[in-house]
């Protein structure tokens, strides 16, 4: 799943290519991805892309009225800005094309959910692989109209996200540390991969109770979180969309590397599997050498 660094990389990539361009056409072959109906996707046609923002793991492509709009007509004043707000989910991605194909696939087996064509003939596709369709596309007047965007927690790289704020968030209720780091309503932008990486770098168990952390551990976790995410952002910076996934994989130290050596201590990277996901960790670095039981088969070893 694309997480904050990759979505930030996509936002920067799209900013360079979309800003000032006019939307020439919008095609929605994967209607299941469209989560709103008013305004319709076609309302974007003729509008100019103003900028591309990011909220957690969400992309927000903001548009304004085109130059040929009658300035004396304020009938759509509430739509002076329209946003295409996208969550790529687990298997979604954005594919850029310098020249839009002449036809749009209509087959339900096509991975293309949405195609946006620009006035210079370029286009981007929002795609989703696999059968579990979770890609979410919203056309709204502002991103905050999307409930999941409105409910996002603070961005972990914002100036407001201090160690004190992190401590307050962790102390709200007793929960497993990894689950809290992944909860978008608590902290926005961190998912399965970077929570593994942050906890490994911090030397913390994914199942440590949040309320058990000392102030010093909270401060260390905050610093580690910012360092890991900043490094990932730097790795994504300037990369075209097609290279961002590989850049992410190349930077992983434990996530997705079960069975490999831990780059810090040389122990084997281990895995705990769940119904539809898994986590990776190093027992030597994170759990004092204790191996965590596979959650599909038994309880956590204590």
mmCIF file of C-alpha atoms in Angstrom:
data_model
loop_
_atom_site.group_PDB
_atom_site.id
_atom_site.type_symbol
_atom_site.label_atom_id
_atom_site.label_comp_id
_atom_site.label_asym_id
_atom_site.label_seq_id
_atom_site.Cartn_x
_atom_site.Cartn_y
_atom_site.Cartn_z
ATOM 1 C CA UNK A 1 0.000 0.000 0.000
ATOM 2 C CA UNK A 2 1.370 3.447 -0.842
ATOM 3 C CA UNK A 3 2.072 5.333 2.381
ATOM 4 C CA UNK A 4 2.936 8.922 3.156
ATOM 5 C CA UNK A 5 6.400 9.052 1.486
ATOM 6 C CA UNK A 6 5.155 7.522 -1.776
ATOM 7 C CA UNK A 7 1.996 9.637 -1.832
ATOM 8 C CA UNK A 8 4.129 12.720 -1.174
ATOM 9 C CA UNK A 9 6.332 11.662 -4.081
ATOM 10 C CA UNK A 10 3.263 11.288 -6.292
ATOM 11 C CA UNK A 11 1.984 14.700 -5.195
ATOM 12 C CA UNK A 12 5.288 16.341 -6.129
ATOM 13 C CA UNK A 13 5.431 14.468 -9.432
ATOM 14 C CA UNK A 14 1.876 15.493 -10.327
ATOM 15 C CA UNK A 15 2.425 19.082 -9.225
ATOM 16 C CA UNK A 16 5.104 19.467 -11.885
ATOM 17 C CA UNK A 17 2.928 17.962 -14.604
ATOM 18 C CA UNK A 18 -0.590 19.082 -13.740
ATOM 19 C CA UNK A 19 -0.326 22.621 -12.394
ATOM 20 C CA UNK A 20 -1.844 25.029 -14.906
ATOM 21 C CA UNK A 21 -3.113 22.271 -17.181
ATOM 22 C CA UNK A 22 -6.800 22.073 -18.142
ATOM 23 C CA UNK A 23 -8.768 18.861 -17.730
ATOM 24 C CA UNK A 24 -9.885 17.799 -21.209
ATOM 25 C CA UNK A 25 -11.720 14.577 -20.350
ATOM 26 C CA UNK A 26 -12.508 12.259 -17.464
ATOM 27 C CA UNK A 27 -13.312 8.583 -18.019
ATOM 28 C CA UNK A 28 -14.490 6.260 -15.235
ATOM 29 C CA UNK A 29 -14.392 2.657 -16.499
ATOM 30 C CA UNK A 30 -14.134 1.334 -12.924
ATOM 31 C CA UNK A 31 -17.325 2.827 -11.536
ATOM 32 C CA UNK A 32 -16.889 0.924 -8.261
ATOM 33 C CA UNK A 33 -13.994 3.238 -7.389
ATOM 34 C CA UNK A 34 -16.152 6.381 -7.561
ATOM 35 C CA UNK A 35 -17.545 7.134 -4.102
ATOM 36 C CA UNK A 36 -19.411 10.375 -4.888
ATOM 37 C CA UNK A 37 -21.960 11.432 -7.502
ATOM 38 C CA UNK A 38 -22.479 15.161 -6.892
ATOM 39 C CA UNK A 39 -20.573 16.884 -8.411
ATOM 40 C CA UNK A 40 -20.124 14.283 -11.164
ATOM 41 C CA UNK A 41 -16.645 13.523 -12.529
ATOM 42 C CA UNK A 42 -17.492 15.381 -15.734
ATOM 43 C CA UNK A 43 -17.688 18.595 -13.692
ATOM 44 C CA UNK A 44 -13.875 18.566 -13.741
ATOM 45 C CA UNK A 45 -13.741 18.952 -17.519
ATOM 46 C CA UNK A 46 -12.654 22.455 -18.549
ATOM 47 C CA UNK A 47 -11.217 23.223 -15.136
ATOM 48 C CA UNK A 48 -7.601 24.170 -14.469
ATOM 49 C CA UNK A 49 -5.450 22.254 -12.002
ATOM 50 C CA UNK A 50 -4.356 24.656 -9.281
ATOM 51 C CA UNK A 51 -2.168 22.405 -7.152
ATOM 52 C CA UNK A 52 -1.800 18.898 -5.700
ATOM 53 C CA UNK A 53 -1.941 18.407 -1.937
ATOM 54 C CA UNK A 54 -1.535 15.416 0.343
ATOM 55 C CA UNK A 55 -3.445 14.475 3.493
ATOM 56 C CA UNK A 56 -1.954 11.397 5.119
ATOM 57 C CA UNK A 57 -2.179 8.745 2.391
ATOM 58 C CA UNK A 58 -4.725 10.750 0.371
ATOM 59 C CA UNK A 59 -4.018 12.740 -2.810
ATOM 60 C CA UNK A 60 -5.965 15.952 -3.417
ATOM 61 C CA UNK A 61 -5.902 17.380 -6.957
ATOM 62 C CA UNK A 62 -7.450 20.841 -6.677
ATOM 63 C CA UNK A 63 -8.975 22.578 -9.688
ATOM 64 C CA UNK A 64 -10.422 26.018 -10.378
ATOM 65 C CA UNK A 65 -12.814 27.333 -12.991
ATOM 66 C CA UNK A 66 -11.428 27.631 -16.512
ATOM 67 C CA UNK A 67 -10.562 30.933 -18.152
ATOM 68 C CA UNK A 68 -13.562 30.816 -20.482
ATOM 69 C CA UNK A 69 -16.035 30.831 -17.610
ATOM 70 C CA UNK A 70 -18.381 33.804 -17.541
ATOM 71 C CA UNK A 71 -17.152 35.850 -14.593
ATOM 72 C CA UNK A 72 -20.559 37.490 -14.257
ATOM 73 C CA UNK A 73 -22.174 34.096 -13.718
ATOM 74 C CA UNK A 74 -21.863 33.092 -10.085
ATOM 75 C CA UNK A 75 -24.414 30.303 -10.290
ATOM 76 C CA UNK A 76 -21.734 27.767 -9.408
ATOM 77 C CA UNK A 77 -19.855 29.950 -6.943
ATOM 78 C CA UNK A 78 -19.902 27.141 -4.392
ATOM 79 C CA UNK A 79 -17.889 25.125 -6.920
ATOM 80 C CA UNK A 80 -15.173 27.743 -7.441
ATOM 81 C CA UNK A 81 -12.847 24.910 -6.447
ATOM 82 C CA UNK A 82 -13.356 21.212 -7.066
ATOM 83 C CA UNK A 83 -11.069 18.465 -5.849
ATOM 84 C CA UNK A 84 -10.337 14.994 -7.135
ATOM 85 C CA UNK A 85 -9.484 13.212 -3.897
ATOM 86 C CA UNK A 86 -7.912 9.766 -4.165
ATOM 87 C CA UNK A 87 -6.967 6.970 -1.791
ATOM 88 C CA UNK A 88 -4.923 4.322 -3.589
ATOM 89 C CA UNK A 89 -5.652 1.604 -1.000
ATOM 90 C CA UNK A 90 -3.543 -1.551 -0.991
ATOM 91 C CA UNK A 91 -3.281 -2.317 -4.700
ATOM 92 C CA UNK A 92 -3.936 1.048 -6.305
ATOM 93 C CA UNK A 93 -1.452 3.184 -8.205
ATOM 94 C CA UNK A 94 -1.162 6.123 -10.564
ATOM 95 C CA UNK A 95 0.210 5.629 -14.068
ATOM 96 C CA UNK A 96 1.330 8.653 -16.084
ATOM 97 C CA UNK A 97 1.153 8.694 -19.887
ATOM 98 C CA UNK A 98 2.727 11.387 -22.026
ATOM 99 C CA UNK A 99 0.112 10.688 -24.708
ATOM 100 C CA UNK A 100 -3.334 9.397 -23.797
ATOM 101 C CA UNK A 101 -4.389 6.230 -25.632
ATOM 102 C CA UNK A 102 -7.124 6.685 -28.204
ATOM 103 C CA UNK A 103 -9.495 4.339 -26.381
ATOM 104 C CA UNK A 104 -10.368 3.595 -22.756
ATOM 105 C CA UNK A 105 -10.707 -0.074 -21.761
ATOM 106 C CA UNK A 106 -14.277 -0.903 -20.770
ATOM 107 C CA UNK A 107 -13.722 -4.476 -19.632
ATOM 108 C CA UNK A 108 -14.404 -5.097 -15.921
ATOM 109 C CA UNK A 109 -11.106 -6.979 -15.899
ATOM 110 C CA UNK A 110 -9.190 -3.826 -16.806
ATOM 111 C CA UNK A 111 -7.105 -2.409 -13.936
ATOM 112 C CA UNK A 112 -7.964 1.146 -15.034
ATOM 113 C CA UNK A 113 -10.539 2.745 -12.749
ATOM 114 C CA UNK A 114 -10.224 6.397 -13.810
ATOM 115 C CA UNK A 115 -8.450 8.180 -16.651
ATOM 116 C CA UNK A 116 -7.941 11.943 -16.633
ATOM 117 C CA UNK A 117 -6.825 13.510 -19.926
ATOM 118 C CA UNK A 118 -5.158 16.935 -20.013
ATOM 119 C CA UNK A 119 -5.269 19.644 -22.665
ATOM 120 C CA UNK A 120 -1.736 18.847 -23.874
ATOM 121 C CA UNK A 121 -2.714 15.252 -24.662
ATOM 122 C CA UNK A 122 -1.077 13.708 -21.607
ATOM 123 C CA UNK A 123 -3.080 11.664 -19.118
ATOM 124 C CA UNK A 124 -2.932 9.749 -15.895
ATOM 125 C CA UNK A 125 -4.705 6.527 -14.991
ATOM 126 C CA UNK A 126 -5.760 5.493 -11.524
ATOM 127 C CA UNK A 127 -5.349 1.729 -11.526
ATOM 128 C CA UNK A 128 -6.003 -1.132 -9.157
ATOM 129 C CA UNK A 129 -4.688 -4.675 -9.378
ATOM 130 C CA UNK A 130 -6.350 -7.742 -7.916
ATOM 131 C CA UNK A 131 -9.956 -8.566 -7.141
ATOM 132 C CA UNK A 132 -10.413 -6.688 -3.862
ATOM 133 C CA UNK A 133 -11.424 -3.269 -5.136
ATOM 134 C CA UNK A 134 -10.706 -0.639 -2.477
ATOM 135 C CA UNK A 135 -9.431 2.266 -4.566
ATOM 136 C CA UNK A 136 -11.487 5.320 -3.538
ATOM 137 C CA UNK A 137 -12.067 8.333 -5.805
ATOM 138 C CA UNK A 138 -14.100 11.356 -4.675
ATOM 139 C CA UNK A 139 -15.086 14.510 -6.549
ATOM 140 C CA UNK A 140 -15.837 17.104 -3.885
ATOM 141 C CA UNK A 141 -15.762 20.849 -3.326
ATOM 142 C CA UNK A 142 -13.079 20.462 -0.684
ATOM 143 C CA UNK A 143 -11.134 17.492 0.658
ATOM 144 C CA UNK A 144 -12.648 17.866 4.120
ATOM 145 C CA UNK A 145 -15.987 16.682 2.733
ATOM 146 C CA UNK A 146 -14.521 13.173 2.571
ATOM 147 C CA UNK A 147 -15.211 11.717 6.040
ATOM 148 C CA UNK A 148 -11.981 9.723 6.233
ATOM 149 C CA UNK A 149 -9.942 12.818 5.339
ATOM 150 C CA UNK A 150 -11.783 14.901 7.917
ATOM 151 C CA UNK A 151 -11.054 12.288 10.594
ATOM 152 C CA UNK A 152 -7.293 12.068 9.971
ATOM 153 C CA UNK A 153 -4.929 12.541 12.868
ATOM 154 C CA UNK A 154 -1.925 14.897 12.739
ATOM 155 C CA UNK A 155 0.805 14.557 10.137
ATOM 156 C CA UNK A 156 3.902 13.101 11.861
ATOM 157 C CA UNK A 157 6.235 15.523 10.050
ATOM 158 C CA UNK A 158 4.258 18.667 10.831
ATOM 159 C CA UNK A 159 5.640 21.277 13.219
ATOM 160 C CA UNK A 160 2.662 20.687 15.504
ATOM 161 C CA UNK A 161 3.527 17.012 15.940
ATOM 162 C CA UNK A 162 5.783 17.260 18.994
ATOM 163 C CA UNK A 163 6.896 14.524 21.419
ATOM 164 C CA UNK A 164 4.283 15.841 23.844
ATOM 165 C CA UNK A 165 1.548 15.420 21.220
ATOM 166 C CA UNK A 166 2.733 11.882 20.457
ATOM 167 C CA UNK A 167 2.732 11.039 24.146
ATOM 168 C CA UNK A 168 -0.818 12.341 24.526
ATOM 169 C CA UNK A 169 -1.985 10.277 21.531
ATOM 170 C CA UNK A 170 -0.330 7.102 22.822
ATOM 171 C CA UNK A 171 -1.713 7.585 26.296
ATOM 172 C CA UNK A 172 -5.370 7.877 25.300
ATOM 173 C CA UNK A 173 -5.967 4.157 25.620
ATOM 174 C CA UNK A 174 -4.017 0.959 26.163
ATOM 175 C CA UNK A 175 -3.359 -0.607 22.761
ATOM 176 C CA UNK A 176 -0.601 -2.331 20.828
ATOM 177 C CA UNK A 177 1.977 0.124 19.563
ATOM 178 C CA UNK A 178 1.963 -0.998 15.938
ATOM 179 C CA UNK A 179 -1.813 -0.754 15.710
ATOM 180 C CA UNK A 180 -1.777 2.805 16.999
ATOM 181 C CA UNK A 181 0.945 3.878 14.557
ATOM 182 C CA UNK A 182 -1.192 2.502 11.695
ATOM 183 C CA UNK A 183 -4.439 4.092 12.876
ATOM 184 C CA UNK A 184 -5.074 6.997 10.491
ATOM 185 C CA UNK A 185 -7.399 8.719 12.957
ATOM 186 C CA UNK A 186 -4.497 8.925 15.430
ATOM 187 C CA UNK A 187 -1.493 9.605 13.151
ATOM 188 C CA UNK A 188 -1.945 10.226 9.425
ATOM 189 C CA UNK A 189 0.166 8.599 6.741
ATOM 190 C CA UNK A 190 1.902 5.642 8.401
ATOM 191 C CA UNK A 191 0.849 2.169 7.297
ATOM 192 C CA UNK A 192 2.018 -1.393 7.658
ATOM 193 C CA UNK A 193 5.428 -0.941 6.043
ATOM 194 C CA UNK A 194 6.666 2.195 7.771
ATOM 195 C CA UNK A 195 5.302 1.167 11.155
ATOM 196 C CA UNK A 196 7.518 -1.940 10.871
ATOM 197 C CA UNK A 197 10.483 0.222 9.875
ATOM 198 C CA UNK A 198 9.921 2.792 12.638
ATOM 199 C CA UNK A 199 9.559 0.188 15.367
ATOM 200 C CA UNK A 200 12.647 -1.679 14.198
ATOM 201 C CA UNK A 201 14.722 1.499 14.140
ATOM 202 C CA UNK A 202 13.391 2.443 17.590
ATOM 203 C CA UNK A 203 14.069 -1.048 18.994
ATOM 204 C CA UNK A 204 10.463 -1.468 20.150
ATOM 205 C CA UNK A 205 8.150 -4.457 20.041
ATOM 206 C CA UNK A 206 5.161 -4.076 17.715
ATOM 207 C CA UNK A 207 2.968 -5.391 20.515
ATOM 208 C CA UNK A 208 4.287 -3.150 23.302
ATOM 209 C CA UNK A 209 1.377 -1.497 25.160
ATOM 210 C CA UNK A 210 1.228 2.179 24.303
ATOM 211 C CA UNK A 211 0.659 3.147 27.911
ATOM 212 C CA UNK A 212 3.859 1.388 29.019
ATOM 213 C CA UNK A 213 6.224 3.811 27.264
ATOM 214 C CA UNK A 214 8.244 6.184 29.428
ATOM 215 C CA UNK A 215 8.593 9.858 28.420
ATOM 216 C CA UNK A 216 12.118 9.090 27.231
ATOM 217 C CA UNK A 217 10.853 6.226 25.052
ATOM 218 C CA UNK A 218 8.131 8.442 23.609
ATOM 219 C CA UNK A 219 10.744 11.064 22.753
ATOM 220 C CA UNK A 220 12.967 8.423 21.138
ATOM 221 C CA UNK A 221 10.018 7.044 19.157
ATOM 222 C CA UNK A 222 9.123 10.546 17.964
ATOM 223 C CA UNK A 223 12.689 11.213 16.782
ATOM 224 C CA UNK A 224 12.901 7.817 15.093
ATOM 225 C CA UNK A 225 9.557 8.282 13.377
ATOM 226 C CA UNK A 226 10.621 11.591 11.921
ATOM 227 C CA UNK A 227 14.024 10.255 10.846
ATOM 228 C CA UNK A 228 12.607 7.166 9.098
ATOM 229 C CA UNK A 229 9.909 9.137 7.297
ATOM 230 C CA UNK A 230 12.291 11.943 6.316
ATOM 231 C CA UNK A 231 14.701 9.390 4.842
ATOM 232 C CA UNK A 232 11.860 7.770 2.874
ATOM 233 C CA UNK A 233 10.663 11.161 1.643
ATOM 234 C CA UNK A 234 14.171 11.976 0.444
ATOM 235 C CA UNK A 235 14.345 8.638 -1.380
ATOM 236 C CA UNK A 236 11.021 9.371 -3.119
ATOM 237 C CA UNK A 237 11.848 12.966 -4.028
ATOM 238 C CA UNK A 238 12.245 13.595 -7.737
ATOM 239 C CA UNK A 239 11.324 10.054 -8.725
ATOM 240 C CA UNK A 240 8.764 9.471 -11.487
ATOM 241 C CA UNK A 241 5.630 7.612 -10.486
ATOM 242 C CA UNK A 242 6.851 4.418 -12.132
ATOM 243 C CA UNK A 243 9.924 4.250 -9.835
ATOM 244 C CA UNK A 244 8.385 5.058 -6.459
ATOM 245 C CA UNK A 245 7.402 1.496 -5.557
ATOM 246 C CA UNK A 246 10.906 0.191 -6.216
ATOM 247 C CA UNK A 247 12.406 3.043 -4.192
ATOM 248 C CA UNK A 248 10.181 2.089 -1.280
ATOM 249 C CA UNK A 249 11.124 -1.589 -1.411
ATOM 250 C CA UNK A 250 14.825 -0.769 -1.683
ATOM 251 C CA UNK A 251 14.688 1.260 1.518
ATOM 252 C CA UNK A 252 13.043 -1.385 3.699
ATOM 253 C CA UNK A 253 15.232 -2.917 6.424
ATOM 254 C CA UNK A 254 12.737 -5.409 7.878
ATOM 255 C CA UNK A 255 9.358 -4.953 6.197
ATOM 256 C CA UNK A 256 8.867 -7.558 3.483
ATOM 257 C CA UNK A 257 12.224 -9.133 4.342
ATOM 258 C CA UNK A 258 11.227 -12.129 6.456
ATOM 259 C CA UNK A 259 13.980 -14.739 6.378
ATOM 260 C CA UNK A 260 16.705 -12.225 5.540
ATOM 261 C CA UNK A 261 19.375 -10.995 7.932
ATOM 262 C CA UNK A 262 18.640 -7.970 10.076
ATOM 263 C CA UNK A 263 20.981 -5.233 8.792
ATOM 264 C CA UNK A 264 21.645 -4.092 12.369
ATOM 265 C CA UNK A 265 22.423 -7.287 14.296
ATOM 266 C CA UNK A 266 22.477 -10.115 11.753
ATOM 267 C CA UNK A 267 19.599 -12.049 13.341
ATOM 268 C CA UNK A 268 16.914 -13.397 11.012
ATOM 269 C CA UNK A 269 13.985 -11.092 10.271
ATOM 270 C CA UNK A 270 10.813 -12.805 11.488
ATOM 271 C CA UNK A 271 7.155 -12.477 10.561
ATOM 272 C CA UNK A 272 3.805 -12.509 12.318
ATOM 273 C CA UNK A 273 0.872 -13.178 10.008
ATOM 274 C CA UNK A 274 -2.732 -12.086 10.362
ATOM 275 C CA UNK A 275 -5.837 -12.809 8.306
ATOM 276 C CA UNK A 276 -5.012 -10.289 5.579
ATOM 277 C CA UNK A 277 -1.661 -8.767 6.484
ATOM 278 C CA UNK A 278 1.640 -9.468 8.205
ATOM 279 C CA UNK A 279 4.373 -7.647 10.082
ATOM 280 C CA UNK A 280 8.110 -8.179 10.161
ATOM 281 C CA UNK A 281 10.481 -7.572 13.054
ATOM 282 C CA UNK A 282 13.831 -8.523 14.530
ATOM 283 C CA UNK A 283 13.631 -10.379 17.833
ATOM 284 C CA UNK A 284 17.152 -9.374 18.884
ATOM 285 C CA UNK A 285 16.620 -5.678 18.164
ATOM 286 C CA UNK A 286 13.013 -5.344 19.287
ATOM 287 C CA UNK A 287 11.832 -8.007 21.732
ATOM 288 C CA UNK A 288 14.876 -8.923 23.788
ATOM 289 C CA UNK A 289 15.327 -12.101 21.765
ATOM 290 C CA UNK A 290 11.778 -13.350 22.309
ATOM 291 C CA UNK A 291 10.099 -14.742 19.226
ATOM 292 C CA UNK A 292 6.517 -13.590 18.751
ATOM 293 C CA UNK A 293 3.982 -16.274 17.945
ATOM 294 C CA UNK A 294 2.146 -16.282 14.633
ATOM 295 C CA UNK A 295 -1.176 -14.654 15.509
ATOM 296 C CA UNK A 296 -3.033 -17.021 13.203
ATOM 297 C CA UNK A 297 -2.062 -19.965 15.372
ATOM 298 C CA UNK A 298 -1.519 -18.857 18.958
ATOM 299 C CA UNK A 299 -1.354 -15.965 21.309
ATOM 300 C CA UNK A 300 1.634 -13.659 21.572
ATOM 301 C CA UNK A 301 4.468 -15.332 23.474
ATOM 302 C CA UNK A 302 5.106 -13.499 26.699
#
